[in-house]
mmCIF file of C-alpha atoms in Angstrom:
data_model
loop_
_atom_site.group_PDB
_atom_site.id
_atom_site.type_symbol
_atom_site.label_atom_id
_atom_site.label_comp_id
_atom_site.label_asym_id
_atom_site.label_seq_id
_atom_site.Cartn_x
_atom_site.Cartn_y
_atom_site.Cartn_z
ATOM 1 C CA MET W 1 0.000 0.000 0.000
ATOM 2 C CA ASP W 2 1.296 3.421 -0.827
ATOM 3 C CA TYR W 3 0.072 6.047 1.604
ATOM 4 C CA GLY W 4 2.288 8.818 0.268
ATOM 5 C CA LEU W 5 4.199 8.916 3.542
ATOM 6 C CA PHE W 6 7.522 8.788 1.757
ATOM 7 C CA GLU W 7 6.829 10.973 -1.223
ATOM 8 C CA LEU W 8 10.214 11.570 -2.735
ATOM 9 C CA TRP W 9 10.996 14.890 -4.366
ATOM 10 C CA GLU W 10 13.465 15.563 -7.145
ATOM 11 C CA ALA W 11 16.059 16.594 -4.550
ATOM 12 C CA ASP W 12 15.532 13.272 -2.724
ATOM 13 C CA HIS W 13 16.134 11.274 -5.891
ATOM 14 C CA ALA W 14 19.233 13.343 -6.611
ATOM 15 C CA ALA W 15 20.571 12.710 -3.095
ATOM 16 C CA ILE W 16 19.925 8.961 -3.350
ATOM 17 C CA GLU W 17 21.719 8.857 -6.687
ATOM 18 C CA HIS W 18 24.610 10.950 -5.362
ATOM 19 C CA LEU W 19 24.925 8.738 -2.271
ATOM 20 C CA ALA W 20 24.530 5.430 -4.119
ATOM 21 C CA ASP W 21 28.043 4.281 -3.175
ATOM 22 C CA PHE W 22 27.516 5.321 0.442
ATOM 23 C CA LEU W 23 24.035 3.906 1.111
ATOM 24 C CA PRO W 24 24.088 0.385 2.567
ATOM 25 C CA LYS W 25 23.613 -2.582 0.279
ATOM 26 C CA LYS W 26 22.302 -4.637 3.177
ATOM 27 C CA ILE W 27 19.886 -3.576 5.902
ATOM 28 C CA PHE W 28 20.246 -5.622 9.069
ATOM 29 C CA ASP W 29 17.922 -5.491 12.048
ATOM 30 C CA ALA W 30 15.622 -2.805 10.692
ATOM 31 C CA HIS W 31 12.807 -1.814 13.025
ATOM 32 C CA ALA W 32 9.206 -0.868 12.286
ATOM 33 C CA HIS W 33 5.868 -0.754 14.073
ATOM 34 C CA LEU W 34 2.929 -2.621 12.573
ATOM 35 C CA TYR W 35 -0.502 -1.657 13.808
ATOM 36 C CA VAL W 36 -4.254 -2.064 13.610
ATOM 37 C CA ALA W 37 -5.951 1.339 13.957
ATOM 38 C CA ASP W 38 -8.287 0.420 16.809
ATOM 39 C CA THR W 39 -5.311 -0.660 18.944
ATOM 40 C CA VAL W 40 -3.532 2.688 18.564
ATOM 41 C CA PRO W 41 -6.252 5.330 18.990
ATOM 42 C CA ARG W 42 -3.727 7.958 20.105
ATOM 43 C CA VAL W 43 -2.175 8.105 16.613
ATOM 44 C CA ALA W 44 -4.696 6.399 14.321
ATOM 45 C CA GLY W 45 -5.834 8.619 11.509
ATOM 46 C CA THR W 46 -2.865 10.973 11.772
ATOM 47 C CA ALA W 47 -0.645 11.666 8.779
ATOM 48 C CA ALA W 48 1.819 8.985 9.869
ATOM 49 C CA PHE W 49 -0.902 6.376 10.551
ATOM 50 C CA PRO W 50 -3.600 7.050 7.947
ATOM 51 C CA SER W 51 -4.801 3.526 7.233
ATOM 52 C CA LYS W 52 -6.688 0.881 9.172
ATOM 53 C CA TYR W 53 -3.607 -1.302 9.486
ATOM 54 C CA SER W 54 -0.005 -1.703 8.368
ATOM 55 C CA VAL W 55 1.853 -4.744 7.124
ATOM 56 C CA PRO W 56 5.530 -5.622 6.492
ATOM 57 C CA SER W 57 5.304 -4.936 2.759
ATOM 58 C CA ASP W 58 4.450 -1.295 3.550
ATOM 59 C CA TYR W 59 7.770 -0.925 5.324
ATOM 60 C CA VAL W 60 9.719 -2.797 2.652
ATOM 61 C CA ASN W 61 8.192 -0.664 -0.113
ATOM 62 C CA HIS W 62 8.925 2.601 1.684
ATOM 63 C CA MET W 63 12.485 1.633 2.546
ATOM 64 C CA GLY W 64 12.975 0.436 -1.022
ATOM 65 C CA GLN W 65 12.413 3.988 -2.177
ATOM 66 C CA LEU W 66 15.087 5.316 0.174
ATOM 67 C CA PHE W 67 17.548 2.436 -0.301
ATOM 68 C CA PRO W 68 16.829 1.207 -3.836
ATOM 69 C CA ASN W 69 19.723 -1.270 -4.043
ATOM 70 C CA ALA W 70 19.592 -2.645 -0.514
ATOM 71 C CA LYS W 71 18.483 -6.066 0.630
ATOM 72 C CA ILE W 72 16.793 -6.420 4.010
ATOM 73 C CA LEU W 73 18.543 -9.219 5.871
ATOM 74 C CA ARG W 74 16.501 -9.055 9.036
ATOM 75 C CA ALA W 75 13.600 -6.908 10.122
ATOM 76 C CA ASN W 76 12.223 -6.390 13.593
ATOM 77 C CA PHE W 77 8.472 -5.734 13.513
ATOM 78 C CA PHE W 78 6.310 -5.213 16.565
ATOM 79 C CA THR W 79 3.134 -3.383 17.450
ATOM 80 C CA MET W 80 2.941 0.368 17.746
ATOM 81 C CA PRO W 81 2.659 1.040 21.491
ATOM 82 C CA ASP W 82 -0.350 3.000 22.707
ATOM 83 C CA PRO W 83 -1.795 3.709 26.168
ATOM 84 C CA ALA W 84 -5.029 1.971 25.057
ATOM 85 C CA GLN W 85 -3.057 -1.263 25.226
ATOM 86 C CA VAL W 86 -3.215 -1.184 29.006
ATOM 87 C CA ASP W 87 -6.436 -3.062 28.177
ATOM 88 C CA ARG W 88 -5.023 -6.568 27.754
ATOM 89 C CA ALA W 89 -7.557 -7.469 25.048
ATOM 90 C CA VAL W 90 -6.413 -4.492 22.955
ATOM 91 C CA LEU W 91 -2.765 -5.429 23.455
ATOM 92 C CA GLN W 92 -3.525 -9.040 22.525
ATOM 93 C CA ARG W 93 -5.209 -7.912 19.294
ATOM 94 C CA ALA W 94 -2.200 -5.695 18.489
ATOM 95 C CA ASN W 95 0.277 -8.535 19.100
ATOM 96 C CA ASP W 96 -1.845 -11.036 17.168
ATOM 97 C CA HIS W 97 -1.876 -8.736 14.132
ATOM 98 C CA VAL W 98 1.911 -8.536 14.094
ATOM 99 C CA LEU W 99 2.380 -12.264 14.651
ATOM 100 C CA GLU W 100 -0.041 -13.027 11.831
ATOM 101 C CA GLN W 101 1.893 -10.719 9.506
ATOM 102 C CA VAL W 102 5.311 -12.224 10.216
ATOM 103 C CA ARG W 103 4.256 -15.883 10.354
ATOM 104 C CA GLY W 104 6.226 -17.970 7.890
ATOM 105 C CA THR W 105 8.907 -15.400 7.187
ATOM 106 C CA ASP W 106 12.549 -16.210 7.652
ATOM 107 C CA HIS W 107 14.031 -12.714 7.737
ATOM 108 C CA VAL W 108 11.595 -11.146 10.203
ATOM 109 C CA TRP W 109 11.365 -11.515 13.928
ATOM 110 C CA SER W 110 8.850 -9.984 16.227
ATOM 111 C CA PRO W 111 9.104 -9.311 19.932
ATOM 112 C CA TYR W 112 5.858 -9.834 21.783
ATOM 113 C CA VAL W 113 4.823 -6.649 23.583
ATOM 114 C CA VAL W 114 3.895 -7.149 27.232
ATOM 115 C CA MET W 115 3.012 -5.039 30.249
ATOM 116 C CA SER W 116 5.398 -5.272 33.156
ATOM 117 C CA ASP W 117 2.769 -6.336 35.691
ATOM 118 C CA ASP W 118 1.222 -9.123 33.625
ATOM 119 C CA GLU W 119 3.157 -12.225 34.655
ATOM 120 C CA GLN W 120 0.728 -14.599 32.933
ATOM 121 C CA THR W 121 1.067 -12.868 29.554
ATOM 122 C CA ILE W 122 4.845 -12.681 29.925
ATOM 123 C CA TRP W 123 4.986 -16.406 30.652
ATOM 124 C CA GLU W 124 2.695 -17.196 27.706
ATOM 125 C CA ALA W 125 4.770 -14.967 25.414
ATOM 126 C CA VAL W 126 8.107 -16.586 26.212
ATOM 127 C CA SER W 127 6.534 -20.061 26.063
ATOM 128 C CA ARG W 128 5.156 -19.653 22.527
ATOM 129 C CA PRO W 129 6.753 -21.808 19.825
ATOM 130 C CA GLY W 130 9.162 -19.635 17.883
ATOM 131 C CA ALA W 131 9.281 -16.925 20.550
ATOM 132 C CA VAL W 132 12.314 -14.717 20.050
ATOM 133 C CA ALA W 133 11.861 -11.813 22.458
ATOM 134 C CA ILE W 134 9.515 -9.752 24.555
ATOM 135 C CA LYS W 135 9.321 -5.971 24.696
ATOM 136 C CA CYS W 136 7.933 -4.320 27.778
ATOM 137 C CA TYR W 137 6.019 -1.034 27.831
ATOM 138 C CA CYS W 138 4.727 0.942 30.814
ATOM 139 C CA TYR W 139 1.274 2.444 30.453
ATOM 140 C CA GLY W 140 -1.495 3.221 32.853
ATOM 141 C CA LYS W 141 -2.152 5.553 35.733
ATOM 142 C CA ASP W 142 1.013 4.548 37.631
ATOM 143 C CA ALA W 143 3.333 4.630 34.619
ATOM 144 C CA PRO W 144 6.202 7.106 34.831
ATOM 145 C CA LYS W 145 5.771 10.176 32.673
ATOM 146 C CA HIS W 146 9.399 10.867 31.726
ATOM 147 C CA GLY W 147 12.944 9.938 32.464
ATOM 148 C CA ASN W 148 15.227 6.993 32.232
ATOM 149 C CA LEU W 149 14.241 3.959 34.225
ATOM 150 C CA PRO W 150 16.405 1.108 35.426
ATOM 151 C CA ILE W 151 15.272 -2.219 33.991
ATOM 152 C CA TRP W 152 13.772 -3.398 37.311
ATOM 153 C CA GLU W 153 11.305 -0.473 37.256
ATOM 154 C CA PHE W 154 9.703 -1.650 34.012
#
């Protein structure tokens, strides 16, 4: 799907051509957020998130415009975090969308997003066949607003 998010101008094309020898030929461990609009109400419908959902091919197509000769060796796709995901059913739907999108791919891995206080979901996530990682987010009324947190505070 082309949402026009990466509309390239003449100057962009000129820069890409000029930098052709400098731009990487291989992209390793790229990172992108896949989403379903109703799981990210904070950003859904904005210029950066105009559609009802996103899929890996969206990312690959957009990056292909910026790095026309590069091959993606590994991509890291996970859900777009949103405070609405403090509702475990919303978070589950967000994670399920990503897992469905990356199923059967060999160059994509997807951390399962969990909340720090949900031991059952964390256990289920790390116990899934093919599990590669979890990613923890803090949302909710007691979540810190700013600052760097030591890992044990997540």
